mmCIF file with all atom_site columns, C-alpha atoms in Angstrom:
data_model
loop_
_atom_site.group_PDB
_atom_site.id
_atom_site.type_symbol
_atom_site.label_atom_id
_atom_site.label_alt_id
_atom_site.label_comp_id
_atom_site.label_asym_id
_atom_site.label_entity_id
_atom_site.label_seq_id
_atom_site.pdbx_PDB_ins_code
_atom_site.Cartn_x
_atom_site.Cartn_y
_atom_site.Cartn_z
_atom_site.occupancy
_atom_site.B_iso_or_equiv
_atom_site.pdbx_formal_charge
_atom_site.auth_seq_id
_atom_site.auth_comp_id
_atom_site.auth_asym_id
_atom_site.auth_atom_id
_atom_site.pdbx_PDB_model_num
ATOM 1   C CA . GLU A 1 1   ? 2.815   -8.367  -18.928 1.00 55.00 ? 1   GLU A CA 1
ATOM 2   C CA . THR A 1 2   ? 4.590   -5.193  -17.793 1.00 67.00 ? 2   THR A CA 1
ATOM 3   C CA . GLY A 1 3   ? 4.201   -4.287  -14.140 1.00 87.00 ? 3   GLY A CA 1
ATOM 4   C CA . VAL A 1 4   ? 3.820   -0.852  -12.595 1.00 92.00 ? 4   VAL A CA 1
ATOM 5   C CA . THR A 1 5   ? 6.848   1.371   -13.159 1.00 94.00 ? 5   THR A CA 1
ATOM 6   C CA . GLN A 1 6   ? 7.758   4.694   -11.566 1.00 96.00 ? 6   GLN A CA 1
ATOM 7   C CA . SER A 1 7   ? 10.280  7.387   -12.350 1.00 96.00 ? 7   SER A CA 1
ATOM 8   C CA . PRO A 1 8   ? 12.571  8.688   -11.144 1.00 97.00 ? 8   PRO A CA 1
ATOM 9   C CA . THR A 1 9   ? 13.825  6.239   -8.546  1.00 95.00 ? 9   THR A CA 1
ATOM 10  C CA . HIS A 1 10  ? 15.316  8.912   -6.328  1.00 96.00 ? 10  HIS A CA 1
ATOM 11  C CA . LEU A 1 11  ? 14.986  12.668  -6.264  1.00 96.00 ? 11  LEU A CA 1
ATOM 12  C CA . ILE A 1 12  ? 16.463  15.438  -4.145  1.00 98.00 ? 12  ILE A CA 1
ATOM 13  C CA . LYS A 1 13  ? 14.783  18.845  -4.001  1.00 97.00 ? 13  LYS A CA 1
ATOM 14  C CA . THR A 1 14  ? 14.983  21.910  -1.805  1.00 97.00 ? 14  THR A CA 1
ATOM 15  C CA . ARG A 1 15  ? 12.205  23.441  0.218   1.00 97.00 ? 15  ARG A CA 1
ATOM 16  C CA . GLY A 1 16  ? 9.823   25.575  -1.868  1.00 97.00 ? 16  GLY A CA 1
ATOM 17  C CA . GLN A 1 17  ? 10.544  23.796  -5.140  1.00 98.00 ? 17  GLN A CA 1
ATOM 18  C CA . GLN A 1 18  ? 8.060   21.833  -7.230  1.00 98.00 ? 18  GLN A CA 1
ATOM 19  C CA . VAL A 1 19  ? 8.331   18.174  -8.223  1.00 98.00 ? 19  VAL A CA 1
ATOM 20  C CA . THR A 1 20  ? 6.636   15.830  -10.698 1.00 98.00 ? 20  THR A CA 1
ATOM 21  C CA . LEU A 1 21  ? 6.636   12.075  -10.199 1.00 98.00 ? 21  LEU A CA 1
ATOM 22  C CA . ARG A 1 22  ? 5.538   9.660   -12.899 1.00 98.00 ? 22  ARG A CA 1
ATOM 23  C CA . CYS A 1 23  ? 3.830   6.301   -12.938 1.00 97.00 ? 23  CYS A CA 1
ATOM 24  C CA . SER A 1 24  ? 3.116   3.863   -15.723 1.00 95.00 ? 24  SER A CA 1
ATOM 25  C CA . SER A 1 25  ? 0.244   1.532   -14.901 1.00 91.00 ? 25  SER A CA 1
ATOM 26  C CA . GLN A 1 26  ? 0.154   -2.191  -15.459 1.00 85.00 ? 26  GLN A CA 1
ATOM 27  C CA . SER A 1 27  ? -1.128  -3.008  -18.919 1.00 83.00 ? 27  SER A CA 1
ATOM 28  C CA . GLY A 1 28  ? -4.923  -2.693  -19.167 1.00 83.00 ? 28  GLY A CA 1
ATOM 29  C CA . HIS A 1 29  ? -5.374  -1.023  -15.771 1.00 87.00 ? 29  HIS A CA 1
ATOM 30  C CA . ASN A 1 30  ? -7.519  2.126   -15.813 1.00 88.00 ? 30  ASN A CA 1
ATOM 31  C CA . THR A 1 31  ? -7.321  3.112   -12.138 1.00 89.00 ? 31  THR A CA 1
ATOM 32  C CA . VAL A 1 32  ? -4.276  4.553   -10.396 1.00 92.00 ? 32  VAL A CA 1
ATOM 33  C CA . SER A 1 33  ? -3.788  5.494   -6.761  1.00 93.00 ? 33  SER A CA 1
ATOM 34  C CA . TRP A 1 34  ? -0.947  7.422   -5.137  1.00 96.00 ? 34  TRP A CA 1
ATOM 35  C CA . TYR A 1 35  ? 0.348   6.892   -1.614  1.00 97.00 ? 35  TYR A CA 1
ATOM 36  C CA . GLN A 1 36  ? 2.912   8.628   0.567   1.00 97.00 ? 36  GLN A CA 1
ATOM 37  C CA . GLN A 1 37  ? 5.011   6.428   2.844   1.00 94.00 ? 37  GLN A CA 1
ATOM 38  C CA . ALA A 1 38  ? 7.030   8.307   5.442   1.00 94.00 ? 38  ALA A CA 1
ATOM 39  C CA . LEU A 1 39  ? 10.005  6.522   6.960   1.00 91.00 ? 39  LEU A CA 1
ATOM 40  C CA . GLY A 1 40  ? 8.877   3.796   9.363   1.00 88.00 ? 40  GLY A CA 1
ATOM 41  C CA . GLN A 1 41  ? 5.192   4.337   8.611   1.00 91.00 ? 41  GLN A CA 1
ATOM 42  C CA . GLY A 1 42  ? 2.499   2.698   6.533   1.00 92.00 ? 42  GLY A CA 1
ATOM 43  C CA . PRO A 1 43  ? 1.477   4.251   3.221   1.00 95.00 ? 43  PRO A CA 1
ATOM 44  C CA . GLN A 1 44  ? -1.077  7.061   3.360   1.00 96.00 ? 44  GLN A CA 1
ATOM 45  C CA . PHE A 1 45  ? -3.606  7.493   0.550   1.00 94.00 ? 45  PHE A CA 1
ATOM 46  C CA . ILE A 1 46  ? -3.169  10.724  -1.424  1.00 96.00 ? 46  ILE A CA 1
ATOM 47  C CA . PHE A 1 47  ? -5.710  10.350  -4.236  1.00 94.00 ? 47  PHE A CA 1
ATOM 48  C CA . GLN A 1 48  ? -7.049  8.029   -6.901  1.00 92.00 ? 48  GLN A CA 1
ATOM 49  C CA . TYR A 1 49  ? -7.780  8.549   -10.599 1.00 92.00 ? 49  TYR A CA 1
ATOM 50  C CA . TYR A 1 50  ? -10.238 6.523   -12.648 1.00 88.00 ? 50  TYR A CA 1
ATOM 51  C CA . ARG A 1 51  ? -10.383 7.084   -16.392 1.00 87.00 ? 51  ARG A CA 1
ATOM 52  C CA . GLU A 1 52  ? -8.673  10.482  -16.106 1.00 90.00 ? 52  GLU A CA 1
ATOM 53  C CA . GLU A 1 53  ? -10.953 11.830  -13.347 1.00 91.00 ? 53  GLU A CA 1
ATOM 54  C CA . GLU A 1 54  ? -10.060 12.216  -9.667  1.00 90.00 ? 54  GLU A CA 1
ATOM 55  C CA . ASN A 1 55  ? -12.043 9.607   -7.792  1.00 86.00 ? 55  ASN A CA 1
ATOM 56  C CA . GLY A 1 56  ? -11.264 10.193  -4.140  1.00 88.00 ? 56  GLY A CA 1
ATOM 57  C CA . ARG A 1 57  ? -8.733  12.124  -2.131  1.00 91.00 ? 57  ARG A CA 1
ATOM 58  C CA . GLY A 1 58  ? -7.062  11.616  1.218   1.00 92.00 ? 58  GLY A CA 1
ATOM 59  C CA . ASN A 1 59  ? -6.130  14.212  3.812   1.00 93.00 ? 59  ASN A CA 1
ATOM 60  C CA . PHE A 1 60  ? -3.504  16.042  1.743   1.00 96.00 ? 60  PHE A CA 1
ATOM 61  C CA . PRO A 1 61  ? -3.401  19.764  0.913   1.00 96.00 ? 61  PRO A CA 1
ATOM 62  C CA . PRO A 1 62  ? -4.198  21.118  -2.583  1.00 96.00 ? 62  PRO A CA 1
ATOM 63  C CA . ARG A 1 63  ? -0.503  21.556  -3.369  1.00 97.00 ? 63  ARG A CA 1
ATOM 64  C CA . PHE A 1 64  ? -0.599  17.813  -4.009  1.00 98.00 ? 64  PHE A CA 1
ATOM 65  C CA . SER A 1 65  ? -2.211  17.382  -7.414  1.00 97.00 ? 65  SER A CA 1
ATOM 66  C CA . GLY A 1 66  ? -2.355  14.715  -10.059 1.00 96.00 ? 66  GLY A CA 1
ATOM 67  C CA . LEU A 1 67  ? -3.131  13.827  -13.630 1.00 96.00 ? 67  LEU A CA 1
ATOM 68  C CA . GLN A 1 68  ? -4.058  10.659  -15.426 1.00 95.00 ? 68  GLN A CA 1
ATOM 69  C CA . PHE A 1 69  ? -3.505  10.495  -19.178 1.00 93.00 ? 69  PHE A CA 1
ATOM 70  C CA . PRO A 1 70  ? -5.518  8.691   -21.885 1.00 91.00 ? 70  PRO A CA 1
ATOM 71  C CA . ASN A 1 71  ? -3.006  5.835   -21.843 1.00 87.00 ? 71  ASN A CA 1
ATOM 72  C CA . TYR A 1 72  ? -3.654  5.615   -18.060 1.00 85.00 ? 72  TYR A CA 1
ATOM 73  C CA . SER A 1 73  ? -0.159  6.702   -17.074 1.00 93.00 ? 73  SER A CA 1
ATOM 74  C CA . SER A 1 74  ? -0.179  9.210   -14.246 1.00 96.00 ? 74  SER A CA 1
ATOM 75  C CA . GLU A 1 75  ? 1.672   12.095  -12.613 1.00 97.00 ? 75  GLU A CA 1
ATOM 76  C CA . LEU A 1 76  ? 1.839   13.338  -9.054  1.00 98.00 ? 76  LEU A CA 1
ATOM 77  C CA . ASN A 1 77  ? 2.770   17.005  -8.691  1.00 98.00 ? 77  ASN A CA 1
ATOM 78  C CA . VAL A 1 78  ? 3.768   18.608  -5.430  1.00 98.00 ? 78  VAL A CA 1
ATOM 79  C CA . ASN A 1 79  ? 4.193   22.382  -5.205  1.00 97.00 ? 79  ASN A CA 1
ATOM 80  C CA . ALA A 1 80  ? 5.949   24.430  -2.537  1.00 97.00 ? 80  ALA A CA 1
ATOM 81  C CA . LEU A 1 81  ? 7.805   21.452  -1.133  1.00 98.00 ? 81  LEU A CA 1
ATOM 82  C CA . GLU A 1 82  ? 8.167   21.167  2.626   1.00 97.00 ? 82  GLU A CA 1
ATOM 83  C CA . LEU A 1 83  ? 10.669  19.125  4.632   1.00 97.00 ? 83  LEU A CA 1
ATOM 84  C CA . ASP A 1 84  ? 7.842   16.790  5.748   1.00 97.00 ? 84  ASP A CA 1
ATOM 85  C CA . ASP A 1 85  ? 7.193   15.860  2.119   1.00 98.00 ? 85  ASP A CA 1
ATOM 86  C CA . SER A 1 86  ? 10.321  13.690  2.255   1.00 98.00 ? 86  SER A CA 1
ATOM 87  C CA . ALA A 1 87  ? 8.985   10.171  1.775   1.00 97.00 ? 87  ALA A CA 1
ATOM 88  C CA . LEU A 1 88  ? 8.632   7.205   -0.559  1.00 95.00 ? 88  LEU A CA 1
ATOM 89  C CA . TYR A 1 89  ? 5.840   7.876   -3.059  1.00 97.00 ? 89  TYR A CA 1
ATOM 90  C CA . LEU A 1 90  ? 4.077   4.792   -4.323  1.00 96.00 ? 90  LEU A CA 1
ATOM 91  C CA . CYS A 1 91  ? 1.629   4.433   -7.144  1.00 95.00 ? 91  CYS A CA 1
ATOM 92  C CA . ALA A 1 92  ? -0.671  1.467   -7.548  1.00 93.00 ? 92  ALA A CA 1
ATOM 93  C CA . SER A 1 93  ? -2.797  0.446   -10.496 1.00 91.00 ? 93  SER A CA 1
ATOM 94  C CA . SER A 1 94  ? -5.909  -1.684  -10.720 1.00 86.00 ? 94  SER A CA 1
ATOM 95  C CA . LEU A 1 95  ? -8.612  -2.583  -13.181 1.00 81.00 ? 95  LEU A CA 1
ATOM 96  C CA . ASP A 1 96  ? -12.014 -0.951  -12.968 1.00 69.00 ? 96  ASP A CA 1
ATOM 97  C CA . PHE A 1 97  ? -13.065 1.037   -9.969  1.00 60.00 ? 97  PHE A CA 1
ATOM 98  C CA . GLY A 1 98  ? -15.718 -0.782  -7.965  1.00 57.00 ? 98  GLY A CA 1
ATOM 99  C CA . GLY A 1 99  ? -14.591 -4.238  -8.907  1.00 57.00 ? 99  GLY A CA 1
ATOM 100 C CA . THR A 1 100 ? -12.871 -6.820  -6.782  1.00 58.00 ? 100 THR A CA 1
ATOM 101 C CA . ASP A 1 101 ? -9.436  -6.408  -8.277  1.00 67.00 ? 101 ASP A CA 1
ATOM 102 C CA . THR A 1 102 ? -6.498  -5.662  -6.049  1.00 78.00 ? 102 THR A CA 1
ATOM 103 C CA . GLN A 1 103 ? -3.954  -2.893  -6.418  1.00 85.00 ? 103 GLN A CA 1
ATOM 104 C CA . TYR A 1 104 ? -0.496  -3.566  -7.820  1.00 88.00 ? 104 TYR A CA 1
ATOM 105 C CA . PHE A 1 105 ? 2.248   -1.316  -6.532  1.00 92.00 ? 105 PHE A CA 1
ATOM 106 C CA . GLY A 1 106 ? 5.266   0.135   -8.248  1.00 93.00 ? 106 GLY A CA 1
ATOM 107 C CA . PRO A 1 107 ? 8.712   0.260   -6.606  1.00 92.00 ? 107 PRO A CA 1
ATOM 108 C CA . GLY A 1 108 ? 8.262   3.885   -5.553  1.00 94.00 ? 108 GLY A CA 1
ATOM 109 C CA . THR A 1 109 ? 10.100  7.191   -5.885  1.00 96.00 ? 109 THR A CA 1
ATOM 110 C CA . ARG A 1 110 ? 12.186  8.258   -2.910  1.00 96.00 ? 110 ARG A CA 1
ATOM 111 C CA . LEU A 1 111 ? 11.866  12.055  -2.512  1.00 98.00 ? 111 LEU A CA 1
ATOM 112 C CA . THR A 1 112 ? 14.226  13.927  -0.213  1.00 98.00 ? 112 THR A CA 1
ATOM 113 C CA . VAL A 1 113 ? 13.499  17.591  0.544   1.00 98.00 ? 113 VAL A CA 1
ATOM 114 C CA . LEU A 1 114 ? 16.411  19.586  1.957   1.00 97.00 ? 114 LEU A CA 1
ATOM 115 C CA . GLY B 2 1   ? -13.125 6.551   10.007  1.00 82.00 ? 1   GLY B CA 1
ATOM 116 C CA . ASN B 2 2   ? -11.408 3.350   9.019   1.00 88.00 ? 2   ASN B CA 1
ATOM 117 C CA . SER B 2 3   ? -8.226  2.338   10.805  1.00 93.00 ? 3   SER B CA 1
ATOM 118 C CA . VAL B 2 4   ? -5.852  -0.599  11.137  1.00 96.00 ? 4   VAL B CA 1
ATOM 119 C CA . THR B 2 5   ? -3.813  -1.450  14.227  1.00 96.00 ? 5   THR B CA 1
ATOM 120 C CA . GLN B 2 6   ? -0.848  -3.748  13.897  1.00 94.00 ? 6   GLN B CA 1
ATOM 121 C CA . MET B 2 7   ? 1.363   -5.516  16.358  1.00 84.00 ? 7   MET B CA 1
ATOM 122 C CA . GLU B 2 8   ? 4.334   -3.351  17.256  1.00 81.00 ? 8   GLU B CA 1
ATOM 123 C CA . GLY B 2 9   ? 7.665   -4.451  15.932  1.00 83.00 ? 9   GLY B CA 1
ATOM 124 C CA . PRO B 2 10  ? 10.337  -5.277  15.298  1.00 94.00 ? 10  PRO B CA 1
ATOM 125 C CA . VAL B 2 11  ? 9.902   -9.035  15.539  1.00 96.00 ? 11  VAL B CA 1
ATOM 126 C CA . THR B 2 12  ? 12.934  -11.321 15.510  1.00 97.00 ? 12  THR B CA 1
ATOM 127 C CA . LEU B 2 13  ? 12.546  -15.086 15.174  1.00 97.00 ? 13  LEU B CA 1
ATOM 128 C CA . SER B 2 14  ? 14.762  -18.062 14.517  1.00 97.00 ? 14  SER B CA 1
ATOM 129 C CA . GLU B 2 15  ? 14.383  -19.985 11.280  1.00 97.00 ? 15  GLU B CA 1
ATOM 130 C CA . GLU B 2 16  ? 11.540  -22.561 11.389  1.00 97.00 ? 16  GLU B CA 1
ATOM 131 C CA . ALA B 2 17  ? 9.776   -20.761 14.232  1.00 97.00 ? 17  ALA B CA 1
ATOM 132 C CA . PHE B 2 18  ? 6.013   -20.123 14.200  1.00 97.00 ? 18  PHE B CA 1
ATOM 133 C CA . LEU B 2 19  ? 4.977   -16.599 13.243  1.00 97.00 ? 19  LEU B CA 1
ATOM 134 C CA . THR B 2 20  ? 1.963   -14.561 14.269  1.00 97.00 ? 20  THR B CA 1
ATOM 135 C CA . ILE B 2 21  ? 1.557   -10.871 13.476  1.00 97.00 ? 21  ILE B CA 1
ATOM 136 C CA . ASN B 2 22  ? -1.601  -9.408  14.970  1.00 97.00 ? 22  ASN B CA 1
ATOM 137 C CA . CYS B 2 23  ? -3.870  -7.044  13.064  1.00 97.00 ? 23  CYS B CA 1
ATOM 138 C CA . THR B 2 24  ? -7.182  -5.555  14.146  1.00 97.00 ? 24  THR B CA 1
ATOM 139 C CA . TYR B 2 25  ? -9.325  -3.089  12.284  1.00 96.00 ? 25  TYR B CA 1
ATOM 140 C CA . THR B 2 26  ? -12.075 -0.534  12.696  1.00 95.00 ? 26  THR B CA 1
ATOM 141 C CA . ALA B 2 27  ? -14.441 -0.061  9.779   1.00 91.00 ? 27  ALA B CA 1
ATOM 142 C CA . THR B 2 28  ? -18.096 0.263   8.926   1.00 83.00 ? 28  THR B CA 1
ATOM 143 C CA . GLY B 2 29  ? -19.729 -2.211  6.616   1.00 82.00 ? 29  GLY B CA 1
ATOM 144 C CA . TYR B 2 30  ? -17.826 -5.133  5.154   1.00 84.00 ? 30  TYR B CA 1
ATOM 145 C CA . PRO B 2 31  ? -14.266 -4.160  4.280   1.00 90.00 ? 31  PRO B CA 1
ATOM 146 C CA . SER B 2 32  ? -11.835 -6.262  2.295   1.00 90.00 ? 32  SER B CA 1
ATOM 147 C CA . LEU B 2 33  ? -8.658  -7.129  4.214   1.00 93.00 ? 33  LEU B CA 1
ATOM 148 C CA . PHE B 2 34  ? -5.111  -7.509  2.928   1.00 93.00 ? 34  PHE B CA 1
ATOM 149 C CA . TRP B 2 35  ? -1.574  -8.319  3.933   1.00 96.00 ? 35  TRP B CA 1
ATOM 150 C CA . TYR B 2 36  ? 1.147   -6.637  1.899   1.00 95.00 ? 36  TYR B CA 1
ATOM 151 C CA . VAL B 2 37  ? 4.884   -7.327  2.193   1.00 96.00 ? 37  VAL B CA 1
ATOM 152 C CA . GLN B 2 38  ? 7.732   -4.924  1.490   1.00 93.00 ? 38  GLN B CA 1
ATOM 153 C CA . TYR B 2 39  ? 11.178  -6.386  0.942   1.00 91.00 ? 39  TYR B CA 1
ATOM 154 C CA . PRO B 2 40  ? 14.211  -4.112  1.442   1.00 85.00 ? 40  PRO B CA 1
ATOM 155 C CA . GLY B 2 41  ? 14.415  -1.474  -1.276  1.00 79.00 ? 41  GLY B CA 1
ATOM 156 C CA . GLU B 2 42  ? 11.239  -2.599  -3.000  1.00 82.00 ? 42  GLU B CA 1
ATOM 157 C CA . GLY B 2 43  ? 7.609   -1.541  -3.277  1.00 84.00 ? 43  GLY B CA 1
ATOM 158 C CA . LEU B 2 44  ? 4.652   -3.330  -1.778  1.00 91.00 ? 44  LEU B CA 1
ATOM 159 C CA . GLN B 2 45  ? 3.605   -6.778  -2.904  1.00 92.00 ? 45  GLN B CA 1
ATOM 160 C CA . LEU B 2 46  ? 0.224   -8.292  -2.173  1.00 92.00 ? 46  LEU B CA 1
ATOM 161 C CA . LEU B 2 47  ? 0.724   -11.354 0.029   1.00 96.00 ? 47  LEU B CA 1
ATOM 162 C CA . LEU B 2 48  ? -2.874  -12.438 0.578   1.00 95.00 ? 48  LEU B CA 1
ATOM 163 C CA . LYS B 2 49  ? -6.391  -11.103 0.871   1.00 93.00 ? 49  LYS B CA 1
ATOM 164 C CA . ALA B 2 50  ? -9.884  -11.919 2.133   1.00 93.00 ? 50  ALA B CA 1
ATOM 165 C CA . THR B 2 51  ? -13.032 -10.181 1.003   1.00 89.00 ? 51  THR B CA 1
ATOM 166 C CA . LYS B 2 52  ? -15.694 -11.485 3.398   1.00 89.00 ? 52  LYS B CA 1
ATOM 167 C CA . ALA B 2 53  ? -16.082 -12.786 6.910   1.00 92.00 ? 53  ALA B CA 1
ATOM 168 C CA . ASP B 2 54  ? -14.594 -16.251 7.623   1.00 95.00 ? 54  ASP B CA 1
ATOM 169 C CA . ASP B 2 55  ? -12.623 -16.216 4.375   1.00 95.00 ? 55  ASP B CA 1
ATOM 170 C CA . LYS B 2 56  ? -9.060  -17.471 4.708   1.00 97.00 ? 56  LYS B CA 1
ATOM 171 C CA . GLY B 2 57  ? -6.392  -15.943 2.513   1.00 96.00 ? 57  GLY B CA 1
ATOM 172 C CA . SER B 2 58  ? -3.235  -17.948 1.921   1.00 97.00 ? 58  SER B CA 1
ATOM 173 C CA . ASN B 2 59  ? -0.032  -17.652 -0.076  1.00 96.00 ? 59  ASN B CA 1
ATOM 174 C CA . LYS B 2 60  ? 3.574   -18.908 0.244   1.00 95.00 ? 60  LYS B CA 1
ATOM 175 C CA . GLY B 2 61  ? 2.737   -20.696 3.498   1.00 97.00 ? 61  GLY B CA 1
ATOM 176 C CA . PHE B 2 62  ? 1.210   -17.593 5.072   1.00 98.00 ? 62  PHE B CA 1
ATOM 177 C CA . GLU B 2 63  ? -2.433  -17.583 6.183   1.00 98.00 ? 63  GLU B CA 1
ATOM 178 C CA . ALA B 2 64  ? -4.900  -15.091 7.636   1.00 98.00 ? 64  ALA B CA 1
ATOM 179 C CA . THR B 2 65  ? -8.587  -15.510 8.474   1.00 98.00 ? 65  THR B CA 1
ATOM 180 C CA . TYR B 2 66  ? -11.110 -12.660 8.315   1.00 96.00 ? 66  TYR B CA 1
ATOM 181 C CA . ARG B 2 67  ? -12.759 -12.639 11.761  1.00 96.00 ? 67  ARG B CA 1
ATOM 182 C CA . LYS B 2 68  ? -15.621 -10.164 11.853  1.00 93.00 ? 68  LYS B CA 1
ATOM 183 C CA . GLU B 2 69  ? -16.604 -10.976 15.439  1.00 94.00 ? 69  GLU B CA 1
ATOM 184 C CA . THR B 2 70  ? -13.151 -9.935  16.705  1.00 95.00 ? 70  THR B CA 1
ATOM 185 C CA . THR B 2 71  ? -12.424 -7.482  13.829  1.00 96.00 ? 71  THR B CA 1
ATOM 186 C CA . SER B 2 72  ? -9.104  -9.214  13.281  1.00 97.00 ? 72  SER B CA 1
ATOM 187 C CA . PHE B 2 73  ? -6.961  -10.524 10.428  1.00 97.00 ? 73  PHE B CA 1
ATOM 188 C CA . HIS B 2 74  ? -3.888  -12.030 12.059  1.00 98.00 ? 74  HIS B CA 1
ATOM 189 C CA . LEU B 2 75  ? -1.050  -13.265 9.827   1.00 98.00 ? 75  LEU B CA 1
ATOM 190 C CA . GLU B 2 76  ? 0.430   -16.696 10.567  1.00 98.00 ? 76  GLU B CA 1
ATOM 191 C CA . LYS B 2 77  ? 3.088   -18.981 9.168   1.00 98.00 ? 77  LYS B CA 1
ATOM 192 C CA . GLY B 2 78  ? 4.047   -22.328 10.560  1.00 96.00 ? 78  GLY B CA 1
ATOM 193 C CA . SER B 2 79  ? 7.757   -22.304 9.764   1.00 96.00 ? 79  SER B CA 1
ATOM 194 C CA . VAL B 2 80  ? 9.504   -19.085 8.756   1.00 97.00 ? 80  VAL B CA 1
ATOM 195 C CA . GLN B 2 81  ? 12.573  -18.805 6.548   1.00 97.00 ? 81  GLN B CA 1
ATOM 196 C CA . VAL B 2 82  ? 15.340  -16.228 6.340   1.00 96.00 ? 82  VAL B CA 1
ATOM 197 C CA . SER B 2 83  ? 13.818  -15.083 3.047   1.00 95.00 ? 83  SER B CA 1
ATOM 198 C CA . ASP B 2 84  ? 10.650  -14.024 4.909   1.00 97.00 ? 84  ASP B CA 1
ATOM 199 C CA . SER B 2 85  ? 12.553  -11.128 6.474   1.00 96.00 ? 85  SER B CA 1
ATOM 200 C CA . ALA B 2 86  ? 10.636  -8.012  5.392   1.00 96.00 ? 86  ALA B CA 1
ATOM 201 C CA . VAL B 2 87  ? 8.114   -5.439  6.583   1.00 95.00 ? 87  VAL B CA 1
ATOM 202 C CA . TYR B 2 88  ? 4.510   -6.646  6.687   1.00 97.00 ? 88  TYR B CA 1
ATOM 203 C CA . PHE B 2 89  ? 1.534   -4.318  6.360   1.00 97.00 ? 89  PHE B CA 1
ATOM 204 C CA . CYS B 2 90  ? -2.061  -5.081  7.189   1.00 97.00 ? 90  CYS B CA 1
ATOM 205 C CA . ALA B 2 91  ? -4.557  -3.029  5.180   1.00 94.00 ? 91  ALA B CA 1
ATOM 206 C CA . LEU B 2 92  ? -8.236  -2.668  4.464   1.00 92.00 ? 92  LEU B CA 1
ATOM 207 C CA . SER B 2 93  ? -10.394 -1.201  1.758   1.00 88.00 ? 93  SER B CA 1
ATOM 208 C CA . LYS B 2 94  ? -13.938 -0.110  2.441   1.00 80.00 ? 94  LYS B CA 1
ATOM 209 C CA . ASP B 2 95  ? -15.656 -2.267  -0.127  1.00 63.00 ? 95  ASP B CA 1
ATOM 210 C CA . PHE B 2 96  ? -13.501 -3.429  -2.964  1.00 57.00 ? 96  PHE B CA 1
ATOM 211 C CA . GLY B 2 97  ? -9.823  -4.164  -3.444  1.00 51.00 ? 97  GLY B CA 1
ATOM 212 C CA . ASN B 2 98  ? -9.141  -1.308  -5.804  1.00 57.00 ? 98  ASN B CA 1
ATOM 213 C CA . GLU B 2 99  ? -10.546 1.394   -3.589  1.00 75.00 ? 99  GLU B CA 1
ATOM 214 C CA . LYS B 2 100 ? -8.549  3.480   -1.134  1.00 85.00 ? 100 LYS B CA 1
ATOM 215 C CA . LEU B 2 101 ? -6.360  1.291   1.079   1.00 90.00 ? 101 LEU B CA 1
ATOM 216 C CA . THR B 2 102 ? -5.906  2.126   4.744   1.00 92.00 ? 102 THR B CA 1
ATOM 217 C CA . PHE B 2 103 ? -2.674  0.660   6.097   1.00 95.00 ? 103 PHE B CA 1
ATOM 218 C CA . GLY B 2 104 ? -1.313  -0.197  9.491   1.00 96.00 ? 104 GLY B CA 1
ATOM 219 C CA . THR B 2 105 ? 2.110   1.086   10.511  1.00 95.00 ? 105 THR B CA 1
ATOM 220 C CA . GLY B 2 106 ? 3.879   -2.108  9.492   1.00 95.00 ? 106 GLY B CA 1
ATOM 221 C CA . THR B 2 107 ? 5.763   -4.824  11.384  1.00 96.00 ? 107 THR B CA 1
ATOM 222 C CA . ARG B 2 108 ? 9.414   -5.440  10.620  1.00 95.00 ? 108 ARG B CA 1
ATOM 223 C CA . LEU B 2 109 ? 10.237  -9.150  10.710  1.00 96.00 ? 109 LEU B CA 1
ATOM 224 C CA . THR B 2 110 ? 13.802  -10.457 10.904  1.00 97.00 ? 110 THR B CA 1
ATOM 225 C CA . ILE B 2 111 ? 14.519  -14.182 10.701  1.00 97.00 ? 111 ILE B CA 1
ATOM 226 C CA . ILE B 2 112 ? 17.836  -15.412 12.093  1.00 97.00 ? 112 ILE B CA 1
ATOM 227 C CA . PRO B 2 113 ? 19.421  -18.579 10.624  1.00 94.00 ? 113 PRO B CA 1
#
């Protein structure tokens, strides 16, 4: 069984640029959530997708957007990057929204904004 | 809204010492509670969970009991090892485990041989 994978591992961008981060869910999982983890902090929920539809959003501006594809892989897009967007971005997959399954996290993408 | 408060770190212990990391929460209803661990350079791994009051989650010698009366979910281990050195996060989800997780700020644990 393949776990959750994310790409790229590390990324360096400059302020104002746009970035796309990718996540491949664990096999069979149809729900994906994205989290932002600033240095020394706990992860903060960005949004969740269930069967290609956004299913909840945290306190993040609209320049954070996402997609979930028919194969349940996912993208996180961030426009107009700001210095404070520098963080570890984690995706987590699970099976069936509303069930009792837990979320399985990928290793993360470390984004640095200069 | 929901929130999780964790014991401030860092925590440094000698090998074979007893570990307690405190976690309290604020939530409406009956949240599910979790402990996640993050080893250096890695993502989060689920350590244990409890989905209803008085449940005890356990894994790898770690335990935590869901106490609704004190809104707590403290993590304990009787004898820590150097390999337990990591950052530990307490988290909750409102109803089910695959809903939005609200995390504490994390507690860095270092075990000295």
